[in-house]
CSV table of C-alpha atoms in Angstrom, one decimal:
chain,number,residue,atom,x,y,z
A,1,UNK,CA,69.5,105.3,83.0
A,2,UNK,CA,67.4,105.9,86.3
A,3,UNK,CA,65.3,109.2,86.5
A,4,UNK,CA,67.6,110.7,88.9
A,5,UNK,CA,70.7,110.6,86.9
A,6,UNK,CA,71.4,114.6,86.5
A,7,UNK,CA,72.1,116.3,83.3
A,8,UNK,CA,74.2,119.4,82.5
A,9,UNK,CA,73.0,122.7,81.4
A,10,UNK,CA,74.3,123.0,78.1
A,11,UNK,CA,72.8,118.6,77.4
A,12,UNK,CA,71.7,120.4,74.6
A,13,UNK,CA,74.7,121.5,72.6
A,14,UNK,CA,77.1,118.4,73.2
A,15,UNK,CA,74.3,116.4,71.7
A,16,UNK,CA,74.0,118.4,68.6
A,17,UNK,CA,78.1,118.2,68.8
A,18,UNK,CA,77.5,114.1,68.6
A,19,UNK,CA,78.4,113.6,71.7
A,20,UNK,CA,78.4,109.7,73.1
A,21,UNK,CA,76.7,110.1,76.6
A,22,UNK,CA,77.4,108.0,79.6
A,23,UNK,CA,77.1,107.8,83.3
A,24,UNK,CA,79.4,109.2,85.5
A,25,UNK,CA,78.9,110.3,89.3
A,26,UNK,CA,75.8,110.4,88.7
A,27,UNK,CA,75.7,112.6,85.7
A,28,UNK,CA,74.9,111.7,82.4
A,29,UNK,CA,78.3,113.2,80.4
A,30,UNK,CA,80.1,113.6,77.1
A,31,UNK,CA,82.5,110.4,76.8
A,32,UNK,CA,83.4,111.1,73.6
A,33,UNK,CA,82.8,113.3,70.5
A,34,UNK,CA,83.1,112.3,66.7
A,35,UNK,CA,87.0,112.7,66.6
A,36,UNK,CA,87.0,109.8,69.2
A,37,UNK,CA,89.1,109.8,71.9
A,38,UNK,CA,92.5,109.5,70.4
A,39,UNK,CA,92.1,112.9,68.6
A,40,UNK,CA,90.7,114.7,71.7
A,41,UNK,CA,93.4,113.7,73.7
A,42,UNK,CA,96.6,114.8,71.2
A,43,UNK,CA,94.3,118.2,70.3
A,44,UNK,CA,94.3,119.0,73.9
A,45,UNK,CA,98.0,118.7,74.1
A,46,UNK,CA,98.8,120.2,70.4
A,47,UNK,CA,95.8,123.1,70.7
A,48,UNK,CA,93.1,123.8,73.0
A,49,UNK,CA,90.1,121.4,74.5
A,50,UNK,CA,87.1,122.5,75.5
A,51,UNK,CA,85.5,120.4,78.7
A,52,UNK,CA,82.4,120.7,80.1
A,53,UNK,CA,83.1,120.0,83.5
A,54,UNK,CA,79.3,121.6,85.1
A,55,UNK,CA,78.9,117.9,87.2
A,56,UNK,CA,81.5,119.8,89.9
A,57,UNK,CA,80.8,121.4,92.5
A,58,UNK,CA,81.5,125.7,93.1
A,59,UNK,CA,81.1,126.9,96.9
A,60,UNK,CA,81.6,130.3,98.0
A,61,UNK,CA,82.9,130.3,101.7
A,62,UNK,CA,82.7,133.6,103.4
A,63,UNK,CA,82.5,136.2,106.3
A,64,UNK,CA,84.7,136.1,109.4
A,65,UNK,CA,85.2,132.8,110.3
A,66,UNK,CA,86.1,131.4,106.4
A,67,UNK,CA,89.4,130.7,107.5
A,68,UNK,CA,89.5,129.6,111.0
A,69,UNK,CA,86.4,127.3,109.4
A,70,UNK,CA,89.0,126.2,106.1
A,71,UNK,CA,91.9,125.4,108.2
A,72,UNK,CA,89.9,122.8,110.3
A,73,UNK,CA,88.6,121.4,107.5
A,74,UNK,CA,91.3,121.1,105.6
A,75,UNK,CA,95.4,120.4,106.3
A,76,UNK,CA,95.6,124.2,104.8
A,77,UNK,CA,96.6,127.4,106.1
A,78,UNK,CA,93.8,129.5,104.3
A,79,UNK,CA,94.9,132.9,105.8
A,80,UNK,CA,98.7,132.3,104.5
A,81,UNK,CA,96.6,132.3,101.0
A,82,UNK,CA,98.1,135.4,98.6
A,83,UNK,CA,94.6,136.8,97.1
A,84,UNK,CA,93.9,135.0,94.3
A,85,UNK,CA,96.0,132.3,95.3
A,86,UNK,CA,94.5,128.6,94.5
A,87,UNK,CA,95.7,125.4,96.5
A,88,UNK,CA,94.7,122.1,95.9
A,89,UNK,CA,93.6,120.1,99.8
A,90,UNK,CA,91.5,117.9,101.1
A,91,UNK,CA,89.0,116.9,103.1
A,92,UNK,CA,90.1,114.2,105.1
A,93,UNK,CA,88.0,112.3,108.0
A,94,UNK,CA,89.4,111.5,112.1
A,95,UNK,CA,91.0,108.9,110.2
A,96,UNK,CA,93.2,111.2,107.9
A,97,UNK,CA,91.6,109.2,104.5
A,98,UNK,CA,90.8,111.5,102.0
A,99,UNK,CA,87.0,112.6,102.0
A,100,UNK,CA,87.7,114.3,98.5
A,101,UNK,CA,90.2,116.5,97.0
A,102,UNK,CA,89.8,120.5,96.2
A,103,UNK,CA,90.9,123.7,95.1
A,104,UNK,CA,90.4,126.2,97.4
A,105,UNK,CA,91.0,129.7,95.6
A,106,UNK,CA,92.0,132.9,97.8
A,107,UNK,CA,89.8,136.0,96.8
A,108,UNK,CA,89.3,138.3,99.2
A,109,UNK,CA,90.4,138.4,102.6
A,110,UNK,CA,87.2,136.4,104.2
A,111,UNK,CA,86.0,135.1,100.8
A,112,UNK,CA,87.1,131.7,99.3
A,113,UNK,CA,85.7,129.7,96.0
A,114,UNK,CA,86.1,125.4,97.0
A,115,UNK,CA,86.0,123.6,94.2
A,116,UNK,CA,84.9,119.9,94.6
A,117,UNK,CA,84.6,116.7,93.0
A,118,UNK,CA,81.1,115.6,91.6
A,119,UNK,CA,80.7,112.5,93.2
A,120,UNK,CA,81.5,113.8,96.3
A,121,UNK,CA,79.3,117.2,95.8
A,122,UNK,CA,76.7,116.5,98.2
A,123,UNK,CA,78.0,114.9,100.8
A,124,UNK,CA,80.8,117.9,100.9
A,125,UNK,CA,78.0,120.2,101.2
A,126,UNK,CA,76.8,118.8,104.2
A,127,UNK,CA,80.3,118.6,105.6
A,128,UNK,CA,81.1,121.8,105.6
A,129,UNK,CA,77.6,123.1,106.8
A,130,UNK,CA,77.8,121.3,109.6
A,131,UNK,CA,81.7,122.0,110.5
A,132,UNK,CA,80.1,125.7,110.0
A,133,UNK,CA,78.1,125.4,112.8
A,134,UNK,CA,80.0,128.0,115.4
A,135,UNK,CA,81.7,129.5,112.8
A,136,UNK,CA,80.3,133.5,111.4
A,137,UNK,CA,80.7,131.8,107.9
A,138,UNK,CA,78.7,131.5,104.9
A,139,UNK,CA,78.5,128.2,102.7
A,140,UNK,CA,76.8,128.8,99.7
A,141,UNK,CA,76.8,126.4,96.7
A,142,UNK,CA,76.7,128.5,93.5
A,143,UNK,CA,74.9,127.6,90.4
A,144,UNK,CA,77.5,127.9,87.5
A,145,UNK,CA,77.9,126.3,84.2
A,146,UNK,CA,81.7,125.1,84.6
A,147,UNK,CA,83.8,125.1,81.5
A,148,UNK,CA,87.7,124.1,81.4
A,149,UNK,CA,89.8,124.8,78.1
A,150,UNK,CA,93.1,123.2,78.1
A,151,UNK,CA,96.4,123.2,75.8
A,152,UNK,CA,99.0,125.3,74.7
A,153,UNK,CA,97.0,127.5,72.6
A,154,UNK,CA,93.7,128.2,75.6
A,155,UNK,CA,95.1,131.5,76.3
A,156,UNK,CA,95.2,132.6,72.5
A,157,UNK,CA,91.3,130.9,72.3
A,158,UNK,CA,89.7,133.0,75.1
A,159,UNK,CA,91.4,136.2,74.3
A,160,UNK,CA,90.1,136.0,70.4
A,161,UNK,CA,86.4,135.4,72.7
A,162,UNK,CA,87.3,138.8,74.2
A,163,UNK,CA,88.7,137.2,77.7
A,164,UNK,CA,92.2,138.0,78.7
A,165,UNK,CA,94.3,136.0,80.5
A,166,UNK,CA,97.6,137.6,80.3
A,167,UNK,CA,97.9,138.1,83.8
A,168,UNK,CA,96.5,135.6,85.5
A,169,UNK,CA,99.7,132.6,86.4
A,170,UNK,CA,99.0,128.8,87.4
A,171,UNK,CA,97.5,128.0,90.6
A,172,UNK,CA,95.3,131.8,90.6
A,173,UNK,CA,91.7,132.5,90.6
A,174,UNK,CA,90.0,135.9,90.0
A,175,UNK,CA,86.2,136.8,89.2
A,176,UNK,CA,87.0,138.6,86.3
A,177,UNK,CA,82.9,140.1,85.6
A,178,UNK,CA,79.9,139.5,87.9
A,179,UNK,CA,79.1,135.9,89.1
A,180,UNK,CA,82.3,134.6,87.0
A,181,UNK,CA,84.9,132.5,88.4
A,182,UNK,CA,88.5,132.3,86.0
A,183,UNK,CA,91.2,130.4,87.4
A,184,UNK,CA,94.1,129.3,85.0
A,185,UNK,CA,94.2,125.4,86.5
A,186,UNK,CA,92.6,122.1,85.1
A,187,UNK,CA,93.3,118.9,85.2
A,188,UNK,CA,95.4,117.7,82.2
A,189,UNK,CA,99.1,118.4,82.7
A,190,UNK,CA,98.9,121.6,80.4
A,191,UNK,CA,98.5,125.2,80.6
A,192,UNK,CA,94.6,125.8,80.7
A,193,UNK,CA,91.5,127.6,82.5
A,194,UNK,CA,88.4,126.8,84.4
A,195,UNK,CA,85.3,129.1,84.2
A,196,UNK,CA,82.6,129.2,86.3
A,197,UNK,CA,80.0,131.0,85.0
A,198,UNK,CA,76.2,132.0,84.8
A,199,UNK,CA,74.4,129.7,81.6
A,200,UNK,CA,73.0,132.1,79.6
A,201,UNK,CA,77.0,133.5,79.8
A,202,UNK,CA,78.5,130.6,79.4
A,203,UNK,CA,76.4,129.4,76.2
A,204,UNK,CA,77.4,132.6,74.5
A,205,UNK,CA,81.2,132.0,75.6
A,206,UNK,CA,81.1,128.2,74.0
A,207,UNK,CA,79.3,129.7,70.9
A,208,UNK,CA,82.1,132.2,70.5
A,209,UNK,CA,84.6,130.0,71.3
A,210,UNK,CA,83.8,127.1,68.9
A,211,UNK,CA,84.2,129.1,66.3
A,212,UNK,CA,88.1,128.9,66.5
A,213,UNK,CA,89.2,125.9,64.5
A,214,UNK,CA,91.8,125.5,67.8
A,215,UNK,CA,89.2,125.0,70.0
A,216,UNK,CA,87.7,121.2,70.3
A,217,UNK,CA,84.8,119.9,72.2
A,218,UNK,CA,87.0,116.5,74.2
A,219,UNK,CA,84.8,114.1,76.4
A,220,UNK,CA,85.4,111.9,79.8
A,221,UNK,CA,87.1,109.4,78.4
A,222,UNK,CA,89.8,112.0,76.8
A,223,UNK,CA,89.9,114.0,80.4
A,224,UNK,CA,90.8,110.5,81.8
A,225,UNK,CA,93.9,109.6,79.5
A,226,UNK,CA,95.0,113.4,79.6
A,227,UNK,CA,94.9,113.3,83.9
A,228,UNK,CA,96.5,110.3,84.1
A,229,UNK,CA,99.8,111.3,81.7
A,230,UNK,CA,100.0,114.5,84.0
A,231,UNK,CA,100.2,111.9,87.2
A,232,UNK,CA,96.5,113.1,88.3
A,233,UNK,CA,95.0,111.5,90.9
A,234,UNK,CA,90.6,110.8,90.4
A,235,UNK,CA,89.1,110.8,93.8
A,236,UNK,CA,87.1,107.4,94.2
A,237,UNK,CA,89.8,105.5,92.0
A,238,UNK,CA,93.8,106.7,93.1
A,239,UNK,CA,92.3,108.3,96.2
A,240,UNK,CA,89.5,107.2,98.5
A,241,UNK,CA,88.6,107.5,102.3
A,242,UNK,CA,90.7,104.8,102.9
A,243,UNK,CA,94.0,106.4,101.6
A,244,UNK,CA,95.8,109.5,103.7
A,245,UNK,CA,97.9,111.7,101.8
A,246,UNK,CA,101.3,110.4,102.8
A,247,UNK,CA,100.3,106.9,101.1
A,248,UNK,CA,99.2,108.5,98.3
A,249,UNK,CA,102.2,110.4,97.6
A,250,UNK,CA,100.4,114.0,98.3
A,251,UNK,CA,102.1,115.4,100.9
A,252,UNK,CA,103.7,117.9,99.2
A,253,UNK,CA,99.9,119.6,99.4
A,254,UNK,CA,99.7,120.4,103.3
A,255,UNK,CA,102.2,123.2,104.3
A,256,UNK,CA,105.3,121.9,106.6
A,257,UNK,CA,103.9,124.0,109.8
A,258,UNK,CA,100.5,122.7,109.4
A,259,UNK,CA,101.7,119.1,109.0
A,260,UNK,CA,103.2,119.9,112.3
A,261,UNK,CA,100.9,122.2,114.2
A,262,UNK,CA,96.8,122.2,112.4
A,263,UNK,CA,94.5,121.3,114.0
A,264,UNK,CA,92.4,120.3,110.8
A,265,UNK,CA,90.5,117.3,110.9
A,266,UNK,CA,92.6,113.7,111.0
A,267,UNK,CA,95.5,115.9,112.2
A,268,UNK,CA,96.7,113.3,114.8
A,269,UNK,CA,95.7,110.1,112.2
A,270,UNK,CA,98.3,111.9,109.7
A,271,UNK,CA,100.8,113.0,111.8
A,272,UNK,CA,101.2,108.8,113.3
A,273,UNK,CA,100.8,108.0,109.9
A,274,UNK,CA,103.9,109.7,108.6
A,275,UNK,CA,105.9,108.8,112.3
A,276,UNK,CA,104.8,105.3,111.1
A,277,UNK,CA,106.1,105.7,107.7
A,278,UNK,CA,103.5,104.1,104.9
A,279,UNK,CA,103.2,101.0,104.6
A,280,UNK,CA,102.2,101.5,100.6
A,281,UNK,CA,102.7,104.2,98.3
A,282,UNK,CA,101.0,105.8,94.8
A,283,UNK,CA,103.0,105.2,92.4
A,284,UNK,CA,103.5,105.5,88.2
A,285,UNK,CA,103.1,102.5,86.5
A,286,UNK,CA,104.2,101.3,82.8
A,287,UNK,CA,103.3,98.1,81.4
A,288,UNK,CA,106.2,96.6,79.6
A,289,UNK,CA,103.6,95.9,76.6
A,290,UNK,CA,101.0,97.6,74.6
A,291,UNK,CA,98.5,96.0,76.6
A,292,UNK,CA,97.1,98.4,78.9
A,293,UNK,CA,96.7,97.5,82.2
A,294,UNK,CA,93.5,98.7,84.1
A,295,UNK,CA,92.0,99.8,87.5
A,296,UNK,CA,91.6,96.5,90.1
A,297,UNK,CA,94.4,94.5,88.6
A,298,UNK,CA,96.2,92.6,91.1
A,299,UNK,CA,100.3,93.4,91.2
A,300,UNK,CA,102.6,90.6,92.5
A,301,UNK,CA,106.3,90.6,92.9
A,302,UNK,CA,109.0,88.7,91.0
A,303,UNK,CA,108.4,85.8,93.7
A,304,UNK,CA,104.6,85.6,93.4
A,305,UNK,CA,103.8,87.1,96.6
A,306,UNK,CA,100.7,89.9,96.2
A,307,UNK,CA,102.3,93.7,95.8
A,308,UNK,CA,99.6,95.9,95.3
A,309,UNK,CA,97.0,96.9,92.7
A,310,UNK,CA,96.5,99.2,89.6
A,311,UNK,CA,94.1,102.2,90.7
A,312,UNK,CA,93.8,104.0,87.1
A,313,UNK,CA,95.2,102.7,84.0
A,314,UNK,CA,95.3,102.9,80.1
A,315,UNK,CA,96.3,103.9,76.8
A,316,UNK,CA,98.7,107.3,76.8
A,317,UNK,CA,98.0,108.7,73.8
A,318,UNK,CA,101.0,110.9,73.8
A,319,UNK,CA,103.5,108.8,75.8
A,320,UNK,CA,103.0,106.2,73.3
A,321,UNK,CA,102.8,103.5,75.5
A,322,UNK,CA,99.8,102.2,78.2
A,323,UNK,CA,100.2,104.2,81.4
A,324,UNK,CA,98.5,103.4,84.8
A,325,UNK,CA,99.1,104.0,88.7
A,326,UNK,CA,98.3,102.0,92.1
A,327,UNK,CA,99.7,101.2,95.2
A,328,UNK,CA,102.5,99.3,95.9
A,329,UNK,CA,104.7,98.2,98.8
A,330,UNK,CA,106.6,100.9,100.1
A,331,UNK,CA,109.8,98.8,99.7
A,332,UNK,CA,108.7,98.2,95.8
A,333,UNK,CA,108.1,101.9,95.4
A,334,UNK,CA,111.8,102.9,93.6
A,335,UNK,CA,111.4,103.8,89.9
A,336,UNK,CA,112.9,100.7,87.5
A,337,UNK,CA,111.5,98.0,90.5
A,338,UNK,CA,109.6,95.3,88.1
A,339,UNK,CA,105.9,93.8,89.4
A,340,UNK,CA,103.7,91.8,87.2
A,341,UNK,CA,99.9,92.6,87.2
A,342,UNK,CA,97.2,90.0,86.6
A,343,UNK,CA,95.6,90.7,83.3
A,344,UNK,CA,93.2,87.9,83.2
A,345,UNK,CA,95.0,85.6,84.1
A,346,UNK,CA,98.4,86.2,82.6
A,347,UNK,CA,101.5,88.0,84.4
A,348,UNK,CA,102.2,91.4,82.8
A,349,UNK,CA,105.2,92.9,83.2
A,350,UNK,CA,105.1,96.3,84.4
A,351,UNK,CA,107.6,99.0,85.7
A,352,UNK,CA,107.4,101.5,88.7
A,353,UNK,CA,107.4,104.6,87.1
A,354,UNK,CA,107.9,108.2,88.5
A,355,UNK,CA,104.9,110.6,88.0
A,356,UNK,CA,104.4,112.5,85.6
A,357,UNK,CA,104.3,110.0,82.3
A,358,UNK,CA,104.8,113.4,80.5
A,359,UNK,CA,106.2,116.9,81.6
A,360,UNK,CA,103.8,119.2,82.7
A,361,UNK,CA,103.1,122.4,81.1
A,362,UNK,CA,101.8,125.1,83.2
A,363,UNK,CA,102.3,128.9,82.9
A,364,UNK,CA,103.7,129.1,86.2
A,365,UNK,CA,105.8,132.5,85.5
């Protein structure tokens, strides 16, 4: 590892866990835990998994010009935003490709918690300082230990640690005690939280926590089968600069009057984009084996001619079958159309797929 790979606050207590570390955007994270990765991933859907998740990125946006300074830097119309409302957007670039993808959360009228991606952390920093230049904004990147716990029984875990959740519905952020952020979202395809908190808090929350036989400490490599059941797109793998949201199947993100009015950055590049209709789309794919399939396999259609490639792919623990996603054809993009990807050397057959591999769960009501 080089000497500027960065480590997470609580490095401490996933190695006395027995956590396997590993690099990842730079960080040195958890991959796995001593249940391995198989267990993590059906505990998370059956009880509640506890994620470290401290290598993203919290920044407080506020003062006058938050929104006017959100809505051109994201397809997003910040000031529509109930309070504690949460939306996922994006940064996109002149080009519309997608710069990274975030959570902005509503919570007060000129005060806004962006959530963003770790690889992307710094460089989103500097974006949004300088698209703050002209703006009466403040962009302030907050020093929080970040936890996620995620699964049907997370609500029941944090309220036996003395946190309630009761009211608090998907897609809504509050800062329910001083320098705490709570909002019940995550990244999984389940009901589930995301706390940003101080880290002398947040080691006396995991303490408390762990002590619940429901609650288990899961790793990247868990996080990564349990996203990609739900449909989940990573930034840097199923979405890049080079993809716009159309292509990518995300449109359902920007609001229909800011698709057609905003004046956010790549505005123009998306709106000729969707005139122009994609010429490839995001879409599910399922290996008609139990070999999994993975990220940069080439697709070709039934004739041999190139359709595509495989952006995420592997092992669903709870589908029961390998799972994956990448771009194909527009034309080739109907659920049941059959592709073949290029597993070392041999054709695979594999099946477009609609998104999610599994219902999601989320307390939405």
């Amino acid at each position: 590892m080089t000497g500027d790979t960065k480590h997470l606050p609580l490095e401490d207590v996933h190695a006395a866990a027995g956590a396997r570390f590993g690099a990842f955007a730079g960080w040195s994270m958890p991959l796995t835990y001593p249940a391995g990765v198989m267990k993590e991933h059906l505990h998370t859907r059956e009880h509640a998994g506890l994620f470290d998740i401290s290598h993203m990125k919290l920044f407080r946006v506020s003062g006058p010009g938050a929104v006017p300074l959100l809505d051109r830097a994201c397809p997003l119309d910040a000031g529509a935003l109930e309070i504690s409302q949460s939306k996922l957007t994006f940064f996109l670039n002149e080009a519309a490709g997608i710069l990274d993808d975030l959570i902005v959360t509503r919570l007060g009228d000129t005060n806004f918690m962006v959530v963003a991606n770790a690889g992307n952390a710094i460089a989103d920093e500097k974006h949004l300082h300088e698209l703050a230049t002209g703006f009466d904004v403040k962009v302030e990147p907050l020093d929080r230990v970040f936890l996620a716990i995620q699964g049907p029984e997370a609500w029941a875990a944090l309220s036996r640690a003395g946190i309630e959740t009761g009211s608090l519905l998907f897609m809504h952020g509050i800062e329910p005690r001083k320098n705490w952020f709570m909002s019940r979202s995550g990244y999984t395809g389940e009901d589930g939280f995301e706390i940003g908190l101080p880290e002398a808090d947040a080691r006396g929350l995991v303490a408390k926590l762990l002590e619940d036989e429901r609650v288990l400490w899961i790793g990247l490599a868990a996080r990564d089968s349990l996203r990609l059941e739900a449909g989940l797109c990573l930034h840097g793998q199923d979405i890049t600069a080079q993809t716009d949201p159309a292509s990518a199947a995300l449109m359902w993100a920007i609001p229909k009057d800011i698709r057609a009015n905003g004046t956010f950055i790549g505005a123009d590049a998306l709106r000729a984009a969707v005139e122009r209709g994609s010429a490839q789309k995001r879409v599910g794919l399922r290996p008609d084996a139990r070999q999994p399939v993975r990220a940069g396999a080439t697709l070709f259609d039934a004739d041999g001619n190139p359709a595509g490639h495989v952006t995420s792919g592997g092992f669903g623990p709870s589908a029961g079958h390998p799972v994956a996603m990448g771009y194909v054809p527009t034309p080739l993009a109907k659920p049941g159309t059959r592709v073949f990807a290029d597993v070392r050397g041999t054709k695979i057959p594999v099946d477009v797929s609609s998104l999610p591999f599994l219902p999601h769960r989320y307390r939405k009501g």
